[in-house]
Coordinates of C-alpha atoms in Angstrom, one line a residue:
Chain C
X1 CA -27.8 52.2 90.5
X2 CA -28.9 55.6 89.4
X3 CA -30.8 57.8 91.6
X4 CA -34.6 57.2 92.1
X5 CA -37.1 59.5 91.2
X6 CA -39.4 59.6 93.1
X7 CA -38.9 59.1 96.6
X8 CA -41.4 59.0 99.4
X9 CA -40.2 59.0 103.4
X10 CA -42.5 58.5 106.2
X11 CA -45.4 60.0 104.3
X12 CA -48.8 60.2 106.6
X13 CA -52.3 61.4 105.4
X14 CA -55.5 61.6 107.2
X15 CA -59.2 62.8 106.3
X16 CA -61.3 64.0 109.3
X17 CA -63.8 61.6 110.4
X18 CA -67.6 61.1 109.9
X19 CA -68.1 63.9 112.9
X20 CA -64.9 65.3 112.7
X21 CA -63.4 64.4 115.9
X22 CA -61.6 61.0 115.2
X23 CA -59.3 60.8 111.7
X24 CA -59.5 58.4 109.9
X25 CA -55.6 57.4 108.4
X26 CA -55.6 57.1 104.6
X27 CA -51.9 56.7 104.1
X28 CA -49.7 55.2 106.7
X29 CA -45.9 56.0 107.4
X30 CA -45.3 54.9 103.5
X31 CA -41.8 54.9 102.3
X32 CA -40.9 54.2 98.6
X33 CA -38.7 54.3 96.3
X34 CA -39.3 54.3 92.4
X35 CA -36.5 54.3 89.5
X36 CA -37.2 55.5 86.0
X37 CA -38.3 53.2 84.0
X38 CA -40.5 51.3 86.6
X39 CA -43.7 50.3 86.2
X40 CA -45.3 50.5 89.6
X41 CA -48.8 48.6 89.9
X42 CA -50.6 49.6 93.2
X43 CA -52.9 47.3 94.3
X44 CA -54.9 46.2 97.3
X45 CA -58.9 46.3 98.5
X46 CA -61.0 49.6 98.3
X47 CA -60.2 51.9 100.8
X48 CA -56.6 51.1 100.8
X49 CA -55.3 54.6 100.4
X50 CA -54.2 53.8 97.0
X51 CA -55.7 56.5 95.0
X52 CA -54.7 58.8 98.3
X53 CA -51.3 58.1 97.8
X54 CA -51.0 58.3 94.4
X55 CA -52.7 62.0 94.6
X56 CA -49.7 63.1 97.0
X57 CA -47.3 62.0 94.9
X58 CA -48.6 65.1 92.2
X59 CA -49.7 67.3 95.3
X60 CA -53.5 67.2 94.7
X61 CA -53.9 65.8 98.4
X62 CA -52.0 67.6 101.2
X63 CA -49.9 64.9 103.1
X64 CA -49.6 65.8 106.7
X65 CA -46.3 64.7 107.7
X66 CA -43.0 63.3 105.8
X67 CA -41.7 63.8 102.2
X68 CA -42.0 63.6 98.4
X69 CA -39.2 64.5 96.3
X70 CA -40.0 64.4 92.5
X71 CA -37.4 64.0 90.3
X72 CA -34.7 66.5 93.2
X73 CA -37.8 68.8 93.4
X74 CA -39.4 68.5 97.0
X75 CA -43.6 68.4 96.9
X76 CA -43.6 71.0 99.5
X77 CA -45.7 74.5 100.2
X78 CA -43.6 76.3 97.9
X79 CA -46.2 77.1 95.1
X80 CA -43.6 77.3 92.3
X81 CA -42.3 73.2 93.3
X82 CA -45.6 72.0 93.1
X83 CA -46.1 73.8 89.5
X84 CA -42.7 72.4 88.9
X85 CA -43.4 69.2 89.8
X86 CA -47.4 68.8 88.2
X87 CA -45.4 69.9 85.0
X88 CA -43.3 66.5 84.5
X89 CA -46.1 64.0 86.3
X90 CA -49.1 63.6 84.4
X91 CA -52.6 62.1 85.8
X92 CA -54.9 60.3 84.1
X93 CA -58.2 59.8 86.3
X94 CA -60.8 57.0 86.4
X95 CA -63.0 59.6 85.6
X96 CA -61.4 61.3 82.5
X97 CA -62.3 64.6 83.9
X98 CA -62.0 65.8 80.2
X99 CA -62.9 69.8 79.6
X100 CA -66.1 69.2 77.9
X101 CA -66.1 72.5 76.6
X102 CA -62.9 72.2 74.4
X103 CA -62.6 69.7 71.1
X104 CA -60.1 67.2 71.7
X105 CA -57.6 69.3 69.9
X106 CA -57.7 71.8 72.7
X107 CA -57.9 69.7 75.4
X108 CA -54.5 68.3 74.6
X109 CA -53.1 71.2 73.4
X110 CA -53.9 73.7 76.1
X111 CA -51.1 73.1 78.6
X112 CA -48.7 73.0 76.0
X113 CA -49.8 75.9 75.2
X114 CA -50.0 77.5 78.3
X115 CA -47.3 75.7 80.5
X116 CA -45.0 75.7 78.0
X117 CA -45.2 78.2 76.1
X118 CA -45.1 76.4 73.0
X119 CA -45.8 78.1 69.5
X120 CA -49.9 77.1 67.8
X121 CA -47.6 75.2 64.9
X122 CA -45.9 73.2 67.9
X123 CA -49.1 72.6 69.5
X124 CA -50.7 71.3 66.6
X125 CA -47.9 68.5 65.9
X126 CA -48.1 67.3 68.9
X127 CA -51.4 67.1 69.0
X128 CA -51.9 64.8 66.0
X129 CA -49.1 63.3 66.9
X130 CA -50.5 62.1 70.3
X131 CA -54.0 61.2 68.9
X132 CA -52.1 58.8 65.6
X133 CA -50.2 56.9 69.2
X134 CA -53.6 56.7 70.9
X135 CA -55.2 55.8 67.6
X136 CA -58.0 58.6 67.4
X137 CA -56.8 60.9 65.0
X138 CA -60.3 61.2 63.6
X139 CA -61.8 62.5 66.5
X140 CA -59.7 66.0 66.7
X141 CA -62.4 68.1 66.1
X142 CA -64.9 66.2 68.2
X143 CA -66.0 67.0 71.5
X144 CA -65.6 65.1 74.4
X145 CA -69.2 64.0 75.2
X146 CA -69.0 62.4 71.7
X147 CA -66.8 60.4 72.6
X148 CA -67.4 56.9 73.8
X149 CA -65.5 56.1 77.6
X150 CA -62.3 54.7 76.2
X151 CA -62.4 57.1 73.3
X152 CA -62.3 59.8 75.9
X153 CA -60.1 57.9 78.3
X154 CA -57.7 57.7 75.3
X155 CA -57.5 61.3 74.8
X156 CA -57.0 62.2 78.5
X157 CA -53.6 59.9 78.3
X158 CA -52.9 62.0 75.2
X159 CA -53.4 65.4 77.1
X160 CA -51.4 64.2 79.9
X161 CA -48.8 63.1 77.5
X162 CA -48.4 66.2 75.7
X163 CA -46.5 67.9 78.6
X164 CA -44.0 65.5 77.5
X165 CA -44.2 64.1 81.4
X166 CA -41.2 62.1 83.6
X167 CA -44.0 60.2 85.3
X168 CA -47.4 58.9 84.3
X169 CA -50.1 58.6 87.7
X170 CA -53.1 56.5 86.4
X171 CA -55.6 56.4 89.2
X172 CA -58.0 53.6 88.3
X173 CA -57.9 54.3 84.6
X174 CA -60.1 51.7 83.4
X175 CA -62.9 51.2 86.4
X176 CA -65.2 53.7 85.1
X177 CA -65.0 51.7 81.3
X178 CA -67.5 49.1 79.6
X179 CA -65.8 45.7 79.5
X180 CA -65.0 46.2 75.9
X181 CA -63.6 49.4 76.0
X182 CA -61.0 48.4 79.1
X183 CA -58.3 46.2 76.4
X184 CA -57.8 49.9 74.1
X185 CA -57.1 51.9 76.9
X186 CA -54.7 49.1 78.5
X187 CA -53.2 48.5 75.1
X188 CA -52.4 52.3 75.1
X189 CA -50.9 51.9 78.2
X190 CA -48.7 48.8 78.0
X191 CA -47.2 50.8 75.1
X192 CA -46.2 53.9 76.9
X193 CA -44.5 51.0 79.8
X194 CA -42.7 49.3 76.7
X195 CA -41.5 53.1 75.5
X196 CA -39.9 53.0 79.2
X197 CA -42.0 55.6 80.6
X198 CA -41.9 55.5 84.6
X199 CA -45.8 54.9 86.0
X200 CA -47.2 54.3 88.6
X201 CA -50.6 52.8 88.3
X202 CA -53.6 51.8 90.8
X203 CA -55.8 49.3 89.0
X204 CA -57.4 46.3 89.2
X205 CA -56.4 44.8 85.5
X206 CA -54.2 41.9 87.0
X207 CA -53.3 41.3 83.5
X208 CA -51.9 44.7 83.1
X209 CA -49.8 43.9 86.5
X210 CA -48.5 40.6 85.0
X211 CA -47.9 42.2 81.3
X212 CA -46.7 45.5 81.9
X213 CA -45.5 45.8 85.3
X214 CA -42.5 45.5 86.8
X215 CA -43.3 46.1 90.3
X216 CA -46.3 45.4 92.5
X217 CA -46.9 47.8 95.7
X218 CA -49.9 46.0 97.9
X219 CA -51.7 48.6 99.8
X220 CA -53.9 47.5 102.9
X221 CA -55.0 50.2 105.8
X222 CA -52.9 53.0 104.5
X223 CA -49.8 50.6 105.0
X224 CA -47.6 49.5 101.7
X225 CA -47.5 45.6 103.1
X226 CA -46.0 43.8 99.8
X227 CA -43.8 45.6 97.8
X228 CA -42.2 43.2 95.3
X229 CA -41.2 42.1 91.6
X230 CA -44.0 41.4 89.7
X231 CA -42.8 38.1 88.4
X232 CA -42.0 37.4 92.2
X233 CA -45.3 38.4 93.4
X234 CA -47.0 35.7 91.3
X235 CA -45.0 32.9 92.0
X236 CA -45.2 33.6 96.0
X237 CA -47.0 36.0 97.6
X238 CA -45.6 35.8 101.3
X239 CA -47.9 38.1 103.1
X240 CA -51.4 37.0 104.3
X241 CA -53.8 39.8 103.4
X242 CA -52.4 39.3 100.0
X243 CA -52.3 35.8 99.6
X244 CA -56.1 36.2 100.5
X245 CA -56.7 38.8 98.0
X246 CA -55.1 36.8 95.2
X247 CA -56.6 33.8 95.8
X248 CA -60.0 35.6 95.7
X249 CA -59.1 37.0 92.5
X250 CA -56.9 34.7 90.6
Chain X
X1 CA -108.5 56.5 69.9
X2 CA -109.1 57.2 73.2
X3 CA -106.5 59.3 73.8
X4 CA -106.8 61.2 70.9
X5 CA -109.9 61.7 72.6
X6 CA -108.7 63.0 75.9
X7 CA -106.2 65.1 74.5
X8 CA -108.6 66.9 72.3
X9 CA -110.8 67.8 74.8
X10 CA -108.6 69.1 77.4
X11 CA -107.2 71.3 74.8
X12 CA -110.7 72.2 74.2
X13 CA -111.0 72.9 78.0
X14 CA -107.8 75.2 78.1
X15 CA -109.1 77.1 75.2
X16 CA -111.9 78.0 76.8
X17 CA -110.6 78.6 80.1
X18 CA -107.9 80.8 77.8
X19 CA -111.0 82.5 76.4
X20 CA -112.9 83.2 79.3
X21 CA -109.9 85.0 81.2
X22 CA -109.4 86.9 78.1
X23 CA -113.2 88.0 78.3
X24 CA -113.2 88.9 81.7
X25 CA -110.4 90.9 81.4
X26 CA -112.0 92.8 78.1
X27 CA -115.4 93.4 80.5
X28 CA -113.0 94.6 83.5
X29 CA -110.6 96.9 81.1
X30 CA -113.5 98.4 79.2
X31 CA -115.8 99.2 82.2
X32 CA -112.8 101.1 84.2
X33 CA -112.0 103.2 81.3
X34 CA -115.7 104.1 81.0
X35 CA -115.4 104.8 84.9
X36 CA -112.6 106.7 84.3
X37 CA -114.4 109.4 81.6
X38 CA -110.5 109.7 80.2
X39 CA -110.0 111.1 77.0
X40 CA -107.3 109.1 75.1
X41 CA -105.1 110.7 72.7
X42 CA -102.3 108.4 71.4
X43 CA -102.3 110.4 68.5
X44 CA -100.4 113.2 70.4
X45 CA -97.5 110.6 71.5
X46 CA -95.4 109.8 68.4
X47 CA -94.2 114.0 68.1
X48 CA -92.4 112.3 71.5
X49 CA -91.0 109.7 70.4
X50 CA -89.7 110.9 66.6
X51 CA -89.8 114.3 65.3
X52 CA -89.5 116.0 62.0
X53 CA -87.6 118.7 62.3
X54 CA -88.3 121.5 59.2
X55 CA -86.2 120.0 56.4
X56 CA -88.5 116.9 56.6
X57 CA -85.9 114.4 58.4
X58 CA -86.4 112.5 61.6
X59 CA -84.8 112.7 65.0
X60 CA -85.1 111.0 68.1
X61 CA -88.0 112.4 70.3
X62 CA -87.3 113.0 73.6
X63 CA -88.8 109.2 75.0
X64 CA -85.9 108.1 72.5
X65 CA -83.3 110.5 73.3
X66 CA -84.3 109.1 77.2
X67 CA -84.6 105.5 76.2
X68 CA -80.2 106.3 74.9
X69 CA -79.6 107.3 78.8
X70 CA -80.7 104.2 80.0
X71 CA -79.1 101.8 77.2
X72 CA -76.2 103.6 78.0
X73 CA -76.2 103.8 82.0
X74 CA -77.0 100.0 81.8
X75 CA -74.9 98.9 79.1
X76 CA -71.8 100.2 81.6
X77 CA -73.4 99.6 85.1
X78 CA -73.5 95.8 83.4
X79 CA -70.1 95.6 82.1
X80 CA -68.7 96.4 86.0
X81 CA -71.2 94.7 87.7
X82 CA -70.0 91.8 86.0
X83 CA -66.5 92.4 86.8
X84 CA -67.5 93.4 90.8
X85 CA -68.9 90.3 90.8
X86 CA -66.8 88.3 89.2
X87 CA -64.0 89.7 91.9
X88 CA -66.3 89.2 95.0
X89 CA -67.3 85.7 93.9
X90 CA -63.4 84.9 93.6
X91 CA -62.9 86.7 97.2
X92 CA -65.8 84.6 98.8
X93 CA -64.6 81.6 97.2
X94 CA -60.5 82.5 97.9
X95 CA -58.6 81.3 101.5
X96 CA -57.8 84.5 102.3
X97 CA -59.8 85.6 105.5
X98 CA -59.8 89.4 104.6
X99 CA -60.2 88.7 101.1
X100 CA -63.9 86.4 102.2
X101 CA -64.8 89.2 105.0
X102 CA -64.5 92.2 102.9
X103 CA -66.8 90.2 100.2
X104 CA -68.7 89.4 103.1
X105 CA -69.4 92.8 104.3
X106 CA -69.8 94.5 100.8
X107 CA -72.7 92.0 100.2
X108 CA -74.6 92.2 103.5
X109 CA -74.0 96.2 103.0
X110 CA -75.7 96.3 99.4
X111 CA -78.0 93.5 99.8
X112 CA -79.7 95.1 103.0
X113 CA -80.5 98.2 102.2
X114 CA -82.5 100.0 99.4
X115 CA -81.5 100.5 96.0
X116 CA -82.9 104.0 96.2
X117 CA -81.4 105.2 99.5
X118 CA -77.8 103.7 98.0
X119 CA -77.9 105.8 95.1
X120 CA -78.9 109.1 97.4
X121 CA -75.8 107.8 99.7
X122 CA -73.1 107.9 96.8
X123 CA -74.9 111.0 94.7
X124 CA -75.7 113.3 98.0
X125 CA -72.5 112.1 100.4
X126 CA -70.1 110.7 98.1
X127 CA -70.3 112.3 95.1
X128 CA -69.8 115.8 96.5
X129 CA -66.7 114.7 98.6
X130 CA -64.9 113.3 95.5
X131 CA -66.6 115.7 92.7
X132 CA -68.6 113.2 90.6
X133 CA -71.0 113.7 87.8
X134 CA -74.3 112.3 88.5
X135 CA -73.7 110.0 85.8
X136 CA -70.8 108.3 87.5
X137 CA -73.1 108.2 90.8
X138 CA -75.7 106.4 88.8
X139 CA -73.4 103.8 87.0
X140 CA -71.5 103.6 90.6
X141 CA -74.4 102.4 92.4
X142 CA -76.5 100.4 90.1
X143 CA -73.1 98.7 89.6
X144 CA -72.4 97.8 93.1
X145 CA -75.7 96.9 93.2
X146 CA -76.4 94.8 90.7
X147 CA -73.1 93.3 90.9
X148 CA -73.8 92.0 94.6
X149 CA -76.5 90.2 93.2
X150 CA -74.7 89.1 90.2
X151 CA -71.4 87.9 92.3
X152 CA -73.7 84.9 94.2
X153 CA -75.1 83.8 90.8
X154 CA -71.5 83.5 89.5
X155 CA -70.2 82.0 92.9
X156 CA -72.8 79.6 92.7
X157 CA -71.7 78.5 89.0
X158 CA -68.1 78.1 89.9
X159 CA -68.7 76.2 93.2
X160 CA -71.3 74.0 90.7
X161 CA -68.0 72.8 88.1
X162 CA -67.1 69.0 89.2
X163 CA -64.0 69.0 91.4
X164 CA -62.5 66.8 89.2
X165 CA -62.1 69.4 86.5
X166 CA -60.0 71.4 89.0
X167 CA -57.9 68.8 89.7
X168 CA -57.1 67.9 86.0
X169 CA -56.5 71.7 85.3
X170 CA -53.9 71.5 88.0
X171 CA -52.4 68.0 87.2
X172 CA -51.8 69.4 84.0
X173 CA -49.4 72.3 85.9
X174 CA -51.8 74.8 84.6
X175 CA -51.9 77.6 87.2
X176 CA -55.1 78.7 89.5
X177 CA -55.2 81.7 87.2
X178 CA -54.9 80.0 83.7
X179 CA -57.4 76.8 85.8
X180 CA -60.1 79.7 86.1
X181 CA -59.9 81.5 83.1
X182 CA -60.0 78.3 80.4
X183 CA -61.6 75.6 82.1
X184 CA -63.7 76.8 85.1
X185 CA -64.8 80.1 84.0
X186 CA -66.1 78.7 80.4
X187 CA -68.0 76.1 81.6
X188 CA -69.3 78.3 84.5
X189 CA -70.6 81.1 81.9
X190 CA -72.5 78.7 79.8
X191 CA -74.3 77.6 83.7
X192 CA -74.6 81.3 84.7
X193 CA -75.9 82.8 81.5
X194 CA -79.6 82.3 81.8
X195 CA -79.9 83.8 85.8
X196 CA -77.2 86.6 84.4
X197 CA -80.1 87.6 82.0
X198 CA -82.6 87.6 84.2
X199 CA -79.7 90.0 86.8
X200 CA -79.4 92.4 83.9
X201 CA -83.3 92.5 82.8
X202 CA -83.2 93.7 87.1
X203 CA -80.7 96.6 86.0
X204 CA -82.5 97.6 83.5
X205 CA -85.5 98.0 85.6
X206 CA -84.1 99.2 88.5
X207 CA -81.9 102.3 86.0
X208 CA -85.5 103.8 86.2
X209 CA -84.2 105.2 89.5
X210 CA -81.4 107.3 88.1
X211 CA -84.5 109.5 87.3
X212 CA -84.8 110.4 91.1
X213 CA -81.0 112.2 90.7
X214 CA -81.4 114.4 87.6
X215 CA -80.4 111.8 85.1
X216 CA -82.1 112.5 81.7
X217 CA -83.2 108.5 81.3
X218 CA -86.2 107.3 79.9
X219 CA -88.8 107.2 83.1
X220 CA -87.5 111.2 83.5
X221 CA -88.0 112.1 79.9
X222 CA -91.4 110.2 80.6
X223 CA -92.2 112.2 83.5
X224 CA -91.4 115.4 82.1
X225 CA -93.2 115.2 79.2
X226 CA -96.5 114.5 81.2
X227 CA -96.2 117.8 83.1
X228 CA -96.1 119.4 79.8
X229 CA -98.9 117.8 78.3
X230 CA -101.1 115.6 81.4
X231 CA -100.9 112.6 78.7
X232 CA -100.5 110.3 81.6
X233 CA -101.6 107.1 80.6
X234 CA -100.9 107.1 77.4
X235 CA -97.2 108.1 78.0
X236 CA -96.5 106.0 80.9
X237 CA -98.0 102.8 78.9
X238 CA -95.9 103.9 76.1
X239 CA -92.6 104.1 78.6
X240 CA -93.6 100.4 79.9
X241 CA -93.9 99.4 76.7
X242 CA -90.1 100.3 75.5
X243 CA -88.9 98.8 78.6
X244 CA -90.9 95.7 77.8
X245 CA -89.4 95.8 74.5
X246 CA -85.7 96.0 75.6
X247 CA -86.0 93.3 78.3
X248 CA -87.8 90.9 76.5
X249 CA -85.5 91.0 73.4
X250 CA -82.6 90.5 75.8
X251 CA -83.8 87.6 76.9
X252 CA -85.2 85.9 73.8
X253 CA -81.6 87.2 72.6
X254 CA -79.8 85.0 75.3
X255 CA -82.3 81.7 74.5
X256 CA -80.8 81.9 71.3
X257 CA -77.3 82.0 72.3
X258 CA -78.0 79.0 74.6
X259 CA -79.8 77.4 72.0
X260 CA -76.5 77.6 69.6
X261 CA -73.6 77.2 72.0
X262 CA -75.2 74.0 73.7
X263 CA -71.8 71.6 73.4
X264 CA -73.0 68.8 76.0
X265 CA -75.8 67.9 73.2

């Protein structure tokens, strides 16, 4: 078996409390392993420490104890790892958090441009390439807030793209979408799973899981309390918590 | 029909309210000049503003030749007040602890005391001990000044951009540098641009007191010319009036840019 890519030991996060005296633990003494290729679906009730996780894994939440290792690169306090490491994981948020004062044509192409260095020519081609994959090619010169929520969800997979990334974080990608707009933003994403890109995903789109996934992490209190093949997970869930969940969402 | 109606008459109210002010104020202008027995003589005030030298063409008079001192000293006070406050706004808002307590102390300093007695402080103490013109001293001070002022405005714009626009900056590996300069500072000029005006409409203003250090600006050009020639009133009116001029075409000048760079509609 090849060596995995991202690897996670012992990894504890807490936020302060309401009055900051007690903490309240958002990710609990998680270890993990995930091989390229994988599709990881994270899944479990709201407050979970899902998304919590997921932001350690690219460093935009301090952990307080234990290890990530991206692709040999430790996520530690050295400022030029966590570059490093933000340059081959891209995020796409439930928010979009698009720059709303750049057309789509910059907003995809300014890491490229910046991070890596890449000539206006180079830029440019992979910028209409990565609209033609999400299917907006039209909308190059548009703005962001002219863009419907999938629309714009569509391009922020394409700007996270174009830094040609290892790994793909999708934090809730399709909560903040109008029913009819969830299936084009999946769709983009099932075909960046079938390209064999590794991802790890937090949603709720069981279908998704069952479609695209290959493995299902089940977060509850901070803790990881299923971790399983997809396929498996359907057949027989094993633990309680989960077995609950499904059966109130199934 | 009805509120037709209405609407007519209370815009038949305001006009007459609008009238009535107007009419008081004629009655209360008019009967304080009479008071006053002051003999007005605009006609003496344009050889101050242009002359005609003997060949027949026009130069600047010396109001005009004033009103270039201030443009000037405010033009460059601007330009660093901008930059001071763009670097004490990044200090405030940076972890360093010296970099937030020399920001800290810079802006309790500036914002505590008087304008006035700063600009004595750097043209009578400073400016001797490190030979400076009083030019210098007067773009020195009104730049600190100003820029004080100017720093909390643009601290206030940057700490107003969603978090989340940070943290896509960064996931895209873009440093905190390149994060400021094409995502946060963009959006936050386009936020700060309107209370910016109103900061540099202050400088403007406040350049009047470069006249108290021997700086050849419009108020001093003003004042000398009235202990030539005791046209007080008409040359201080006409001094207000240029000021009004520049300040209120700066900001109808800004309305327009806001008007035409508005991307969110």
């Amino acid at each position: 078996m090849s060596k995995p890519i991202i690897v996670v030991r012992n990894l504890n996060k807490t936020f302060p409390g309401p009055d900051n005296k007690i903490e309240i633990s958002a990710v609990k003494d998680v270890n993990v392993e995930i091989f390229q290729g994988e599709v990881v679906v994270v899944r479990g009730p709201s407050g979970a420490g899902k998304s919590t996780f997921l932001r350690c894994l690219n460093g935009l939440e301090n952990f307080d104890s234990g290890s990530v290792v991206i692709d040999n690169t430790p996520l530690d306090h050295h400022h030029k790892n966590r570059l490093e490491i933000r340059k081959e994981v891209g995020m796409v948020f439930q928010s979009f958090n698009l720059f709303p004062h750049m057309t789509v044509r910059k907003n995809i192409s300014l890491a490229i441009s910046r991070v890596r260095k890449k000539s206006k020519e180079e830029c440019e081609i992979t910028t209409l390439d990565l609209l033609e994959k999400v299917g907006i090619t039209d909308k190059i010169d548009s703005y962001p807030s002219q863009l419907s929520g999938g629309q714009q969800q569509r391009v922020a997979i394409a700007r996270a793209l174009a830094m040609n990334p290892k790994i793909m974080l999708f934090d809730e990608a399709t909560s903040a979408l109008d029913p009819e707009m969830i299936s084009e933003v999946l769709d983009v994403m099932k075909a960046l799973a079938k390209e064999g890109m590794t991802m790890v995903v937090v949603t709720h789109e069981m279908g998704f899981a069952r479609e695209a996934g290959t493995r299902l992490l089940f977060m509850d209190n901070g803790e990881i309390v299923e971790d399983r093949e997809v396929r498996d997970f359907f057949e027989n869930p094993i633990e309680d918590r989960s077995k609950a969940f499904l059966s109130k969402v199934l | 029909m009805n509120i037709m109606f209405v609407v007519r008459k209370t815009s038949l109210i305001e006009s007459l309210k609008y009238l009535l002010f107007l009419g008081v104020m004629t009655v209360l202008i008019s009967l304080s000049i009479g008071k006053m027995e002051y003999n007005w003589q605009w006609y003496r005030i344009w050889r101050y503003i242009v002359t005609s030298s003997s060949d027949g063409s026009l130069a600047f008079g010396p109001l005009l030749k004033g009103l270039a001192v201030t443009i000037k000293i405010s033009v460059i006070s601007l330009f660093f007040a901008f930059i001071i406050g763009i670097i004490t706004a990044l200090f405030r808002l940076s972890t360093s602890f010296a970099a937030k307590f020399i920001a800290r102390v810079y802006l309790e300093l500036i914002r505590n005391t008087p304008l006035l007695i700063q600009l004595f402080v750097i043209y009578f103490v400073i400016s001797p001990v490190f030979n400076i013109s009083p030019f210098v001293s007067a773009v020195l001070s009104l730049s600190l000044f100003e820029g004080a002022y100017a720093s909390e405005i643009i601290r206030g714009g940057i700490i107003s951009i969603p978090k989340g626009q940070w943290e896509s900056a960064y996931s895209l590996g873009l440093n905190t540098l390149d994060t400021y300069r094409f995502v946060v500072i963009p959006q936050t000029m386009r936020q700060i641009l309107p209370p910016l005006t109103g900061q540099a409409v202050s400088l403007i203003k406040d350049s009047a007191l470069v006249s108290t250090i021997a700086i050849y600006d419009l108020t001093m050009a003003g004042q000398a010319i009235i202990s030539e020639t005791f046209l007080t009133f008409e040359i201080w009116l006409t001094v207000a009036a240029i000021y009004l001029i520049m300040t209120v075409s700066i900001s109808s000048f800004v309305h327009y840019l806001e008007k035409r760079n508005n991307y969110s509609e």
